[in-house]
CSV table of C-alpha atoms in Angstrom, one decimal:
chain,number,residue,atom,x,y,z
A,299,UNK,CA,0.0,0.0,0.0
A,300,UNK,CA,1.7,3.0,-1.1
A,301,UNK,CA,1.4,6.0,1.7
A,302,UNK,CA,3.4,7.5,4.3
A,303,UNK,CA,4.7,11.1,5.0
A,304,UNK,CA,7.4,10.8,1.5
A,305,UNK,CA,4.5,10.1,-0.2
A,306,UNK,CA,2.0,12.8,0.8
A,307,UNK,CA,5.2,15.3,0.5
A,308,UNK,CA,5.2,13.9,-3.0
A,309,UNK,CA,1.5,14.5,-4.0
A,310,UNK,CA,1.5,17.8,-2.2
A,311,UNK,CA,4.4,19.2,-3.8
A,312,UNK,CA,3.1,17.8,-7.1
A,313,UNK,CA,-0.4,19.5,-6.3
A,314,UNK,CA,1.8,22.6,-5.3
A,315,UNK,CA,3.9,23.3,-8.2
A,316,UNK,CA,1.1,22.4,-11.0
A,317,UNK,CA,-1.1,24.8,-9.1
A,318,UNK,CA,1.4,27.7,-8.9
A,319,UNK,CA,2.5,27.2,-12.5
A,320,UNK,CA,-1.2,27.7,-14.1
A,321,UNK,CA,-1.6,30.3,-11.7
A,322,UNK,CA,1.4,32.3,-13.4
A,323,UNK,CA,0.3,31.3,-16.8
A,324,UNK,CA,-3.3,32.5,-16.2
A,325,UNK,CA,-1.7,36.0,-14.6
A,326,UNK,CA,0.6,36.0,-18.0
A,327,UNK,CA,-2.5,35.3,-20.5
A,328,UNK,CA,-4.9,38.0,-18.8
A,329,UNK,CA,-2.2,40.6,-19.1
A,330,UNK,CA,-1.0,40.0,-22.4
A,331,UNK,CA,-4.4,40.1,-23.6
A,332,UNK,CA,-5.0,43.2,-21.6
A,333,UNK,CA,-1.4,45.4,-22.4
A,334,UNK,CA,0.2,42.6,-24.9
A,335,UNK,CA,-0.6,45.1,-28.2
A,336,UNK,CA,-0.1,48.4,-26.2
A,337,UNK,CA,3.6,49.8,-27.7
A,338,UNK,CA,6.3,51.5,-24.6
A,339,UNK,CA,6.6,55.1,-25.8
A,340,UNK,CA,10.5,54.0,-26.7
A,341,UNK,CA,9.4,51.4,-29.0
A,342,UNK,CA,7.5,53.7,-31.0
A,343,UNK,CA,9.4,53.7,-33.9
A,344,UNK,CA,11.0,50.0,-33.8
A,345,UNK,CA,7.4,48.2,-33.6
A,346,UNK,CA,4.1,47.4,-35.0
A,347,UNK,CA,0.5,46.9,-33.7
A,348,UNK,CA,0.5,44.0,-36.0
A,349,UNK,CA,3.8,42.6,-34.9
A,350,UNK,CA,2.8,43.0,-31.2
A,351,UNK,CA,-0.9,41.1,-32.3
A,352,UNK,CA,1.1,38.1,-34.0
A,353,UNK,CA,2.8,38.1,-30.9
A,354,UNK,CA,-0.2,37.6,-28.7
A,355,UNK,CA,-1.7,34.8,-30.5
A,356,UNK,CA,1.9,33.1,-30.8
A,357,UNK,CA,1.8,33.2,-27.0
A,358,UNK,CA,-1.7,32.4,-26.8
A,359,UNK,CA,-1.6,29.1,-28.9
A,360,UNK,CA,1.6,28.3,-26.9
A,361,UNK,CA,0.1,28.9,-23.9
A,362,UNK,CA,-3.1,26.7,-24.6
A,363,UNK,CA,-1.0,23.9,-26.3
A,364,UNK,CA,0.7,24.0,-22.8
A,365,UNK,CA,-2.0,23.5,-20.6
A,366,UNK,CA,-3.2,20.1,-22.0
A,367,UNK,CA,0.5,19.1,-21.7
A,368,UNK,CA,0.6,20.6,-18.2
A,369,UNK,CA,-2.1,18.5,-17.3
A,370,UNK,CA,-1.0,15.5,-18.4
A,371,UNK,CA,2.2,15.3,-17.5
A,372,UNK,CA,1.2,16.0,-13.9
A,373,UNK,CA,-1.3,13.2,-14.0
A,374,UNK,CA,1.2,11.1,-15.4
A,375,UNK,CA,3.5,11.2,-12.8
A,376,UNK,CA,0.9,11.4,-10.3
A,377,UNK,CA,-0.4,7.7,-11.7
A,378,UNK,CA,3.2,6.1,-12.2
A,379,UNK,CA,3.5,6.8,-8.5
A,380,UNK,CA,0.1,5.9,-7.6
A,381,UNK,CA,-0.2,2.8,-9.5
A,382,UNK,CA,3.3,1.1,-7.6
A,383,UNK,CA,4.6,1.6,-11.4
A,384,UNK,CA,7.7,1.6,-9.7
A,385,UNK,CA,8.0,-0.9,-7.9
A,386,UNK,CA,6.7,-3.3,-10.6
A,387,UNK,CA,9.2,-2.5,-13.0
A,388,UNK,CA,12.0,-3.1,-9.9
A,389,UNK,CA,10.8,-6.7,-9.5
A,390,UNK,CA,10.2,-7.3,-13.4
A,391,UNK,CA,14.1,-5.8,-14.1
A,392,UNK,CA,15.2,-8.0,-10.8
A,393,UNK,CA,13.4,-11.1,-12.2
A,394,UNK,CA,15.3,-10.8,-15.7
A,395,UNK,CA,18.4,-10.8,-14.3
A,396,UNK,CA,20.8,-11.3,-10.7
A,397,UNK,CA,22.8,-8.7,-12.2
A,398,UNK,CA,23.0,-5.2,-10.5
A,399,UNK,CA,24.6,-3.3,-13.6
A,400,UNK,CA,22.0,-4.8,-16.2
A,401,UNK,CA,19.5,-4.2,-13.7
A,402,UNK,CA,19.6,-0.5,-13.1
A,403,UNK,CA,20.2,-0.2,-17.0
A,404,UNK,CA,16.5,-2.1,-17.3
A,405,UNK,CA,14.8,-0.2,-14.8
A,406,UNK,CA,16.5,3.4,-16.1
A,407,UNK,CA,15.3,2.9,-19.8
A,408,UNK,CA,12.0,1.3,-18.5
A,409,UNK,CA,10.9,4.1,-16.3
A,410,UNK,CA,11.7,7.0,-19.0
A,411,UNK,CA,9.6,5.5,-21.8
A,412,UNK,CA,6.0,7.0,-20.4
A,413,UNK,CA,7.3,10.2,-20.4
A,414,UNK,CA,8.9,9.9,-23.6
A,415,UNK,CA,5.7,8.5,-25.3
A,416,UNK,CA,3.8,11.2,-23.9
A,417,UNK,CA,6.1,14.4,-25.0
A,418,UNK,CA,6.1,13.1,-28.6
A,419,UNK,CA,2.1,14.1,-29.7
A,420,UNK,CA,3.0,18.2,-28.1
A,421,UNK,CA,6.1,18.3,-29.7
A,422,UNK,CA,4.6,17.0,-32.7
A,423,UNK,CA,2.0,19.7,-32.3
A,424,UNK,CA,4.1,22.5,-31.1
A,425,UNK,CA,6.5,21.7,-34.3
A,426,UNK,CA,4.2,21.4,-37.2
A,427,UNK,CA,1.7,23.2,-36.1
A,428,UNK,CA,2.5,26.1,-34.1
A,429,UNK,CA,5.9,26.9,-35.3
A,430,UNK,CA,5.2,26.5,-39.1
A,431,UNK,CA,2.3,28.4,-38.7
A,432,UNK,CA,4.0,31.3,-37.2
A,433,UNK,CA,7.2,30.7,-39.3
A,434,UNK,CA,9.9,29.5,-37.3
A,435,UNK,CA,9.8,25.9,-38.2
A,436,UNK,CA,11.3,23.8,-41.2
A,437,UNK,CA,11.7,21.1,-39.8
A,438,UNK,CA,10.3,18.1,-41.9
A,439,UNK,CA,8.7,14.9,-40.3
A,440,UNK,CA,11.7,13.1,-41.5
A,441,UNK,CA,14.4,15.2,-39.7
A,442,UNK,CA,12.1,15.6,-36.9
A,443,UNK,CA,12.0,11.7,-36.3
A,444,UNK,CA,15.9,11.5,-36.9
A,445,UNK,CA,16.0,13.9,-34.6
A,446,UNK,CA,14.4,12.1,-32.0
A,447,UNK,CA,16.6,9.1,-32.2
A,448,UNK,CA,19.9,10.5,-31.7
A,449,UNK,CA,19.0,12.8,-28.9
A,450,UNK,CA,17.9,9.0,-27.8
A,451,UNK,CA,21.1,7.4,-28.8
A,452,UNK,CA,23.2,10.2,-27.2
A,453,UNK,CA,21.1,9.7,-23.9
A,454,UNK,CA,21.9,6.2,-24.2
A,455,UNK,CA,25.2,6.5,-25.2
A,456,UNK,CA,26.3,9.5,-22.2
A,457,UNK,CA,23.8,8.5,-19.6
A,458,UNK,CA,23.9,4.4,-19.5
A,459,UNK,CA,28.3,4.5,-18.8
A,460,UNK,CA,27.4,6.9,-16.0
A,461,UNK,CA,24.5,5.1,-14.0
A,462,UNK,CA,27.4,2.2,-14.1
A,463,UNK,CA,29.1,4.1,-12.6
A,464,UNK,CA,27.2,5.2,-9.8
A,465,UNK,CA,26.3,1.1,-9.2
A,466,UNK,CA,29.8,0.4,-9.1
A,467,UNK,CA,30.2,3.6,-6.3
A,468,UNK,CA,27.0,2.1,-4.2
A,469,UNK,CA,28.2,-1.5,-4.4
A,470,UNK,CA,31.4,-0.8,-3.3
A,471,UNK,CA,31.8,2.5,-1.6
A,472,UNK,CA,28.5,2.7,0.7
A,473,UNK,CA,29.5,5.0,3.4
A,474,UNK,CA,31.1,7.9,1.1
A,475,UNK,CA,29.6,7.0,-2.1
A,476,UNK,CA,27.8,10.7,-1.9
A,477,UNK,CA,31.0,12.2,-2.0
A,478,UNK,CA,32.3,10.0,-5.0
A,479,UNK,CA,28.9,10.3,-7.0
A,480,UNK,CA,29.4,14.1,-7.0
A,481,UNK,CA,32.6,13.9,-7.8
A,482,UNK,CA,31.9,11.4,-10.8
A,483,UNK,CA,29.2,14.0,-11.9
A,484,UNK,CA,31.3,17.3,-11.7
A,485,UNK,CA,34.2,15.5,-13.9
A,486,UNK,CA,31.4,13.9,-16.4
A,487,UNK,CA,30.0,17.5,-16.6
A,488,UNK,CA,33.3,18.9,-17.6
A,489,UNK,CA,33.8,16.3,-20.1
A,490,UNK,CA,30.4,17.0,-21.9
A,491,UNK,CA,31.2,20.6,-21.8
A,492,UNK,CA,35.0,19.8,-23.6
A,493,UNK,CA,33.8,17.7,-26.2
A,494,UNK,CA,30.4,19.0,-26.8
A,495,UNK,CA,31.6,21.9,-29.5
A,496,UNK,CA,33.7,18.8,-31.2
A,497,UNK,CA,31.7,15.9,-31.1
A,498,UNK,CA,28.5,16.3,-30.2
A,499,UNK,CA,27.0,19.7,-31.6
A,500,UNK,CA,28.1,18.4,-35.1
A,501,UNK,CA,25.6,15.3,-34.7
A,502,UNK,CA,23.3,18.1,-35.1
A,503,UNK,CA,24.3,20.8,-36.8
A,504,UNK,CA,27.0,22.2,-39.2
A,505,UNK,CA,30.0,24.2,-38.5
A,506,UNK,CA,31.7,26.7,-40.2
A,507,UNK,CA,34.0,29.3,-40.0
A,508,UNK,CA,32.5,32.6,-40.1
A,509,UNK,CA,32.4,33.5,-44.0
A,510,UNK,CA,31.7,37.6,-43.0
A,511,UNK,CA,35.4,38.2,-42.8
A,512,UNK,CA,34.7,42.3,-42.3
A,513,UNK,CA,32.6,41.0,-38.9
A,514,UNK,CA,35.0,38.3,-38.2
A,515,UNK,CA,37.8,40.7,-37.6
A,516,UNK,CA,35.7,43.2,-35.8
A,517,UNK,CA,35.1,40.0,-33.4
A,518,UNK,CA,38.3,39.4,-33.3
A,519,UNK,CA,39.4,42.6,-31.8
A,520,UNK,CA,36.7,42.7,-29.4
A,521,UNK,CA,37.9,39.0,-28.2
A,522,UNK,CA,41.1,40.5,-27.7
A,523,UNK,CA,40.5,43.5,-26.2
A,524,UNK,CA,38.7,41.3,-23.7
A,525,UNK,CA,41.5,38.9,-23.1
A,526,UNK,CA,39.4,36.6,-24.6
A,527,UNK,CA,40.8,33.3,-26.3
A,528,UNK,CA,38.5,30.9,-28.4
A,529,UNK,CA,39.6,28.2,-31.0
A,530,UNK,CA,37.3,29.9,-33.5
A,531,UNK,CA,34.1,31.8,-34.4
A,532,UNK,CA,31.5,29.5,-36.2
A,533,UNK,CA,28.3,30.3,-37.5
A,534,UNK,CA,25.9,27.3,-37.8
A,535,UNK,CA,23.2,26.2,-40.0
A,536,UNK,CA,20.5,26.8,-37.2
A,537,UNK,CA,17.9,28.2,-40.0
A,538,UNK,CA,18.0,24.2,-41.6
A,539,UNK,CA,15.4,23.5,-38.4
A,540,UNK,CA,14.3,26.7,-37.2
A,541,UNK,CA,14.3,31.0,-37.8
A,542,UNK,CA,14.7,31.4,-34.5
A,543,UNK,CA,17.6,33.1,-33.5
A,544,UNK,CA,20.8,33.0,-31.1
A,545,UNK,CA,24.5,33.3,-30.1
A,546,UNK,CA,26.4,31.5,-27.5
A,547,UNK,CA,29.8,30.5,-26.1
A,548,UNK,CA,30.5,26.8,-25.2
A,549,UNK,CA,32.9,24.5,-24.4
A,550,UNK,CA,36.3,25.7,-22.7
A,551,UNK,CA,40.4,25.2,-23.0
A,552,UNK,CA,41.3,24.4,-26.2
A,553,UNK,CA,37.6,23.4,-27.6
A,554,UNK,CA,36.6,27.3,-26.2
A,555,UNK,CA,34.3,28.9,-28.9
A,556,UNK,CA,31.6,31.6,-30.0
A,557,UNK,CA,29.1,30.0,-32.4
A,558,UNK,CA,26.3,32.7,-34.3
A,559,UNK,CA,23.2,31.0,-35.3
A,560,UNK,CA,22.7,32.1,-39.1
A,561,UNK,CA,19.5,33.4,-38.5
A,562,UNK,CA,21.3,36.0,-36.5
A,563,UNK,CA,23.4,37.2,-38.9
A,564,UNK,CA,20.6,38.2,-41.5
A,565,UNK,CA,18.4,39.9,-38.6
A,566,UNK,CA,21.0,41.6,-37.0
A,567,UNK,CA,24.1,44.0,-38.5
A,568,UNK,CA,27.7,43.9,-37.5
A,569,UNK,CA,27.3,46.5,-34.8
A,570,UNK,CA,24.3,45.1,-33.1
A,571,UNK,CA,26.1,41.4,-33.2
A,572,UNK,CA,29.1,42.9,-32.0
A,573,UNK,CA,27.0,44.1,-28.8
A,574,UNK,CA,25.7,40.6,-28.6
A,575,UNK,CA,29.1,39.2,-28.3
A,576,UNK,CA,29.8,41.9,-25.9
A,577,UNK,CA,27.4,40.9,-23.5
A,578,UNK,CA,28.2,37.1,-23.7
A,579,UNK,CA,31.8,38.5,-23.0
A,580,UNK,CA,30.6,40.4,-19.7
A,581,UNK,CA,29.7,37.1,-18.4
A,582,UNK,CA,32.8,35.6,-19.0
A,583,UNK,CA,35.1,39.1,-17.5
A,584,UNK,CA,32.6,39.4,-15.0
A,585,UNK,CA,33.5,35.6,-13.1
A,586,UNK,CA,29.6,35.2,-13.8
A,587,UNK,CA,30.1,30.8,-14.5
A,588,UNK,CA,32.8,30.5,-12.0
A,589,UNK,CA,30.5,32.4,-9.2
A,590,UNK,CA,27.4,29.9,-10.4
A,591,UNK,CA,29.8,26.9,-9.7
A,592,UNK,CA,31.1,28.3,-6.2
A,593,UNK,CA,27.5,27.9,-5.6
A,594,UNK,CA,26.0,24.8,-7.5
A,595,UNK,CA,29.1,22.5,-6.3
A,596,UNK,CA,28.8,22.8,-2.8
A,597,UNK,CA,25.1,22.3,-3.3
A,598,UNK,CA,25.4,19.5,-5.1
A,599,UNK,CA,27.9,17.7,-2.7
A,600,UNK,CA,25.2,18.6,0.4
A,601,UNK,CA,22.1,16.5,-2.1
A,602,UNK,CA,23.6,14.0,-2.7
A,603,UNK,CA,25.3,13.7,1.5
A,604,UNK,CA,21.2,14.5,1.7
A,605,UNK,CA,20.1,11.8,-0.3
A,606,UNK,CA,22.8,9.4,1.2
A,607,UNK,CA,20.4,9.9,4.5
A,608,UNK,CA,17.3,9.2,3.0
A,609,UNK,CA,18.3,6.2,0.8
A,610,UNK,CA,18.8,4.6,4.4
A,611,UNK,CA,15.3,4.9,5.6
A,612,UNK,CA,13.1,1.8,5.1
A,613,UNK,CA,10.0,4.4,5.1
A,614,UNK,CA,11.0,5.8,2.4
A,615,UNK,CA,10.7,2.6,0.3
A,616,UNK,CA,7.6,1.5,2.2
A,617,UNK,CA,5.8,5.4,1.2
A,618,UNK,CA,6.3,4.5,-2.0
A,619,UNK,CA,5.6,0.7,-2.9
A,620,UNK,CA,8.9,-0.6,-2.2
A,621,UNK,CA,10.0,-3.7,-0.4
A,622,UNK,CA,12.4,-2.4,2.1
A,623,UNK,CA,13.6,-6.0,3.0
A,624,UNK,CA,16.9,-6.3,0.7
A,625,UNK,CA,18.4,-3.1,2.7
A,626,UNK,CA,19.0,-6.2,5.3
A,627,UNK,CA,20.5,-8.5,2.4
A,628,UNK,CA,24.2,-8.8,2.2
A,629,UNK,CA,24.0,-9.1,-1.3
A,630,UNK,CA,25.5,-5.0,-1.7
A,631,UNK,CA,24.8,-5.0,-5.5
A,632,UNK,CA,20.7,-5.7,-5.0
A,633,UNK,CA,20.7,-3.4,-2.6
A,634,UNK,CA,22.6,-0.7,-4.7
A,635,UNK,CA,20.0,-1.4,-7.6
A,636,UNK,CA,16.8,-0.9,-4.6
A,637,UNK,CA,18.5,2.3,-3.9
A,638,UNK,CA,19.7,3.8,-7.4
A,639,UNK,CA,15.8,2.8,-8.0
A,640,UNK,CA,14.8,4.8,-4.8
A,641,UNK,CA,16.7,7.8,-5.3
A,642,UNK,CA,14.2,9.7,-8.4
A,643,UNK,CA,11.2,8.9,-6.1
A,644,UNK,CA,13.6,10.5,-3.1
A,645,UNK,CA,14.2,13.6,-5.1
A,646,UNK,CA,10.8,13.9,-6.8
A,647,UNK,CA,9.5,14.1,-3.5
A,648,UNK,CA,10.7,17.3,-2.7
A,649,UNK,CA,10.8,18.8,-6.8
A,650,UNK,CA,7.5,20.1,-6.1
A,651,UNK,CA,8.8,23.0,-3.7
A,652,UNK,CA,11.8,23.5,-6.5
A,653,UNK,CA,9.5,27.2,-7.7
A,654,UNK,CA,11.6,28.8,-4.4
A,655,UNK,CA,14.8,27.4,-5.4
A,656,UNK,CA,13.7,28.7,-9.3
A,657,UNK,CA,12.8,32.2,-7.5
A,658,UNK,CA,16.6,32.8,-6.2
A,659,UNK,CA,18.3,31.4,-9.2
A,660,UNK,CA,16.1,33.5,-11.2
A,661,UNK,CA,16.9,36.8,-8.8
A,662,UNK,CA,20.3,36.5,-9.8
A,663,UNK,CA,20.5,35.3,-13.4
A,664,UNK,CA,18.7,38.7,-14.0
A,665,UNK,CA,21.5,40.3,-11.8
A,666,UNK,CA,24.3,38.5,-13.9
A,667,UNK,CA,22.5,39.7,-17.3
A,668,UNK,CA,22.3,43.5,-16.4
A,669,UNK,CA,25.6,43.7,-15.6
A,670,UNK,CA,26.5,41.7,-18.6
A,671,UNK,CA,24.0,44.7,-20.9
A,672,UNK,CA,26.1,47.2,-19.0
A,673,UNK,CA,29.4,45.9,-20.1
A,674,UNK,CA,28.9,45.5,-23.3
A,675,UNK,CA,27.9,49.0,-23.4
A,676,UNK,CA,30.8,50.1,-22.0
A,677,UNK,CA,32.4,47.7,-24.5
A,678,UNK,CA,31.2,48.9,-27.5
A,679,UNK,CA,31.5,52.8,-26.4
A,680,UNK,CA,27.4,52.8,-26.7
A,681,UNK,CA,24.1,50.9,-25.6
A,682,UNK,CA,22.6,51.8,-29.1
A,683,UNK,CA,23.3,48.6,-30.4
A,684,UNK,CA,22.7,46.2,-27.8
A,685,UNK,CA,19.1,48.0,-27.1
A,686,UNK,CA,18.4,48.0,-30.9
A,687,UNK,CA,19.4,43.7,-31.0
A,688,UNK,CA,17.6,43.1,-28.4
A,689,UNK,CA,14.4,44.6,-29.9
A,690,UNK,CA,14.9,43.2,-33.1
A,691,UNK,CA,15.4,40.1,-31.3
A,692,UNK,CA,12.6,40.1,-29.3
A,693,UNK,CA,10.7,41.2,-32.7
A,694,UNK,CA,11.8,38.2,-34.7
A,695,UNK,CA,11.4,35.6,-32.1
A,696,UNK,CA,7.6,37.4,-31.3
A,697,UNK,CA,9.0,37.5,-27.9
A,698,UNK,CA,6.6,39.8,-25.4
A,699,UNK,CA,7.8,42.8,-25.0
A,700,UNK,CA,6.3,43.1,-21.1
A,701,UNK,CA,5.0,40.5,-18.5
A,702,UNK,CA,3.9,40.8,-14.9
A,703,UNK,CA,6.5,41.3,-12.6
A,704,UNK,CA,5.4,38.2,-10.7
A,705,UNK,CA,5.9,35.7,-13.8
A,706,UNK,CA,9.5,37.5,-14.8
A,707,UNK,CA,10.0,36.4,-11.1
A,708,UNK,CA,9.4,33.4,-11.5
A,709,UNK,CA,9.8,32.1,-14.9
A,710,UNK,CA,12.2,34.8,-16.4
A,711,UNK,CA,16.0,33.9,-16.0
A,712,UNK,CA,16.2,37.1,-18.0
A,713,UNK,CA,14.7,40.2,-17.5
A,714,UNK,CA,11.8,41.3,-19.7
A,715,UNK,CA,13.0,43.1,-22.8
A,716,UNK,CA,11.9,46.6,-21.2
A,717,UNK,CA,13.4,46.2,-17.9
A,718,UNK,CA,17.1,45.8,-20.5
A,719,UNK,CA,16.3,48.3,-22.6
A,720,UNK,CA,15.7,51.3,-19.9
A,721,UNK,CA,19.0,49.7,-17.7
A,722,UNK,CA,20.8,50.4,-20.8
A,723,UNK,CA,19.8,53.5,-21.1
């Protein structure tokens, strides 16, 4: 009988956090539909009324394609855990084999597939439907499926090696296998980050040198001025999917480099993406990663010593279906499989109070980007351009141009295009 206190935190938490989230959609919808066409007196001459309508119902049909998925996703998880889901496919991966390693494997892949299944119909929808109409999408059915399987093949392919891992940690490292496990994760998360420009972006996407060689050089001198060294600037064939735009840095040491989306560089001029690459370049002068890390890696190391605590309490496998008999067993690897089983139920226990922890981080990922608009103004010797790219920006992505304060609160890790555009000034 599944019950207990993890479990009520679990269904309340759940209850919580899909309550809170239509609540902030519903306050989103109501304004935009109230100020969403009205233009800020220093937009005047950058917008239209009937860029600022196509806006609305872009938002509007996202919006309503997202509460459907809103709902269902919620009941989904809400039944996986209700029905002992869980448990059942614990016993059916321990009856296949004796084997911890092939075990968790099992039970990982089994466990992700309702979610997976249920995400394909909205994408579907949100692909063909929303985004072509509006657009942004060219993305065919056949690139779209190809698609899928190699983001399923790369999941496979980084996340499988790593869950062996963290068996091998819990079978033979129980007391300090926290410590180890974050360890495991911070090295794996460097790794991803060193080869992803290399190896796995290009699975995706094509590479190439920027061909602008006037803009290239203007970069260039930017870059140095900044102290700023990258293996490259690359622009990449982002318009083959999608006319949406962007710009962003990735990877680090030698595999360190700036990649412009080609969408970008026919909606913005060499100026404006100069700015661009100004503020990415305030975030790197201003410590902004490095101060994010002081604070996610110590946080990480006090989960998982968190976790560690609760994997050892047999209610917490009872609350949820569990048998919490083979903690007893001497057999370490079957209990390492009940616990590496445990652990997603542990966290998603307490994911529903996660909107405070999204409230901070928000806070000051806004911070981070002001000061990041203010240096590249300083930069560049002029806010001009950064204020004009983020408006076309914002323009070509039908981004709204103001929300409630409460939603950029919550939901904005960047503030609201007007909040930029008067700090600039």
């Amino acid at each position: 009988m599944i019950n207990g206190l993890f479990f009520i935190l679990f269904l309340a938490g759940t209850g919580l956090n899909f309550v809170f989230k239509q609540v902030l959609e519903f306050i989103d919808f109501k304004f935009r539909q109230k100020h969403g066409t009205e233009i800020p007196a220093e937009l005047q001459s950058y917008l239209e009324k009937e860029n600022l309508e196509k806006t609305v119902k872009y938002e509007n049909e996202n919006y309503f394609a997202w509460i459907p998925f809103s709902i269902c996703s919620t009941s989904l998880s809400v039944f996986l855990v209700v029905s002992g889901y869980f448990p059942a496919v614990f016993e059916f991966s321990k009856s296949l084999t004796d084997n911890a390693y092939l075990g968790v494997l099992i039970f990982s892949v089994l466990t992700s597939i309702p979610s997976a299944l249920l995400s394909i119909p909205f994408n579907l929808w949100d692909e063909f439907k929303i985004e072509k109409k509006y657009g942004f999408s060219n993305m065919t059915l056949k690139m779209f499926i190809v698609d899928g399987l190699k983001n399923v093949l790369l999941n496979l392919v980084l996340s499988l090696p790593l869950l062996l891992i963290f068996t091998f940690i819990l079978i033979h490292a129980s007391q300090w296998w926290w410590i180890l496990v974050s360890l495991v994760t911070i090295v794996f998360s460097l790794l991803v980050s060193y080869i992803y420009p290399v190896l796995l972006a290009p699975i995706f996407n094509k590479f190439t040198p920027l061909e602008n060689e006037e803009l290239k050089v203007k970069l260039e001198k930017l870059l140095e001025k900044c102290g700023f060294k990258a293996s490259g600037i690359f622009q990449m064939d982002a318009s083959k999917r999608s006319n949406h735009s962007n710009a962003y840095f990735t990877g680090f040491g030698k595999n360190k480099r700036i990649v412009l989306f080609d969408t970008l560089l026919k909606q913005l001029d060499d100026d404006e993406i100069e700015a661009v690459l100004g503020h990415e370049l305030g975030h790197y002068k201003k410590h902004h990663i490095i101060k994010r890390m002081a604070v996610s890696l110590p946080l990480l190391f006090i989960a998982m010593f968190l976790i560690s605590l609760l994997i050892k309490l047999p209610s917490l496998y009872t609350d949820f279906g569990f048998s919490a008999d083979i903690l007893k067993s001497s057999d370490k690897g079957a209990v390492a499989f009940l616990q590496l089983a445990i652990i997603p139920l542990a966290t998603s226990a307490f994911e529903g109070f996660n909107w405070i922890v999204k409230f901070i981080s928000n806070h000051f990922s806004r911070k981070d980007e002001f000061e990041a608009d203010r240096f590249s103004a300083e930069l560049c010797g002029s806010g001009k351009p950064l204020s004009s790219a983020l408006i076309k920006l914002n323009k070509e992505n039908l981004s709204e141009v103001q929300v409630p304060e409460i939603y950029s609160m919550f939901c904005y890790s960047h503030p609201p295009l007007m909040e930029r555009i008067n700090a600039v000034k």
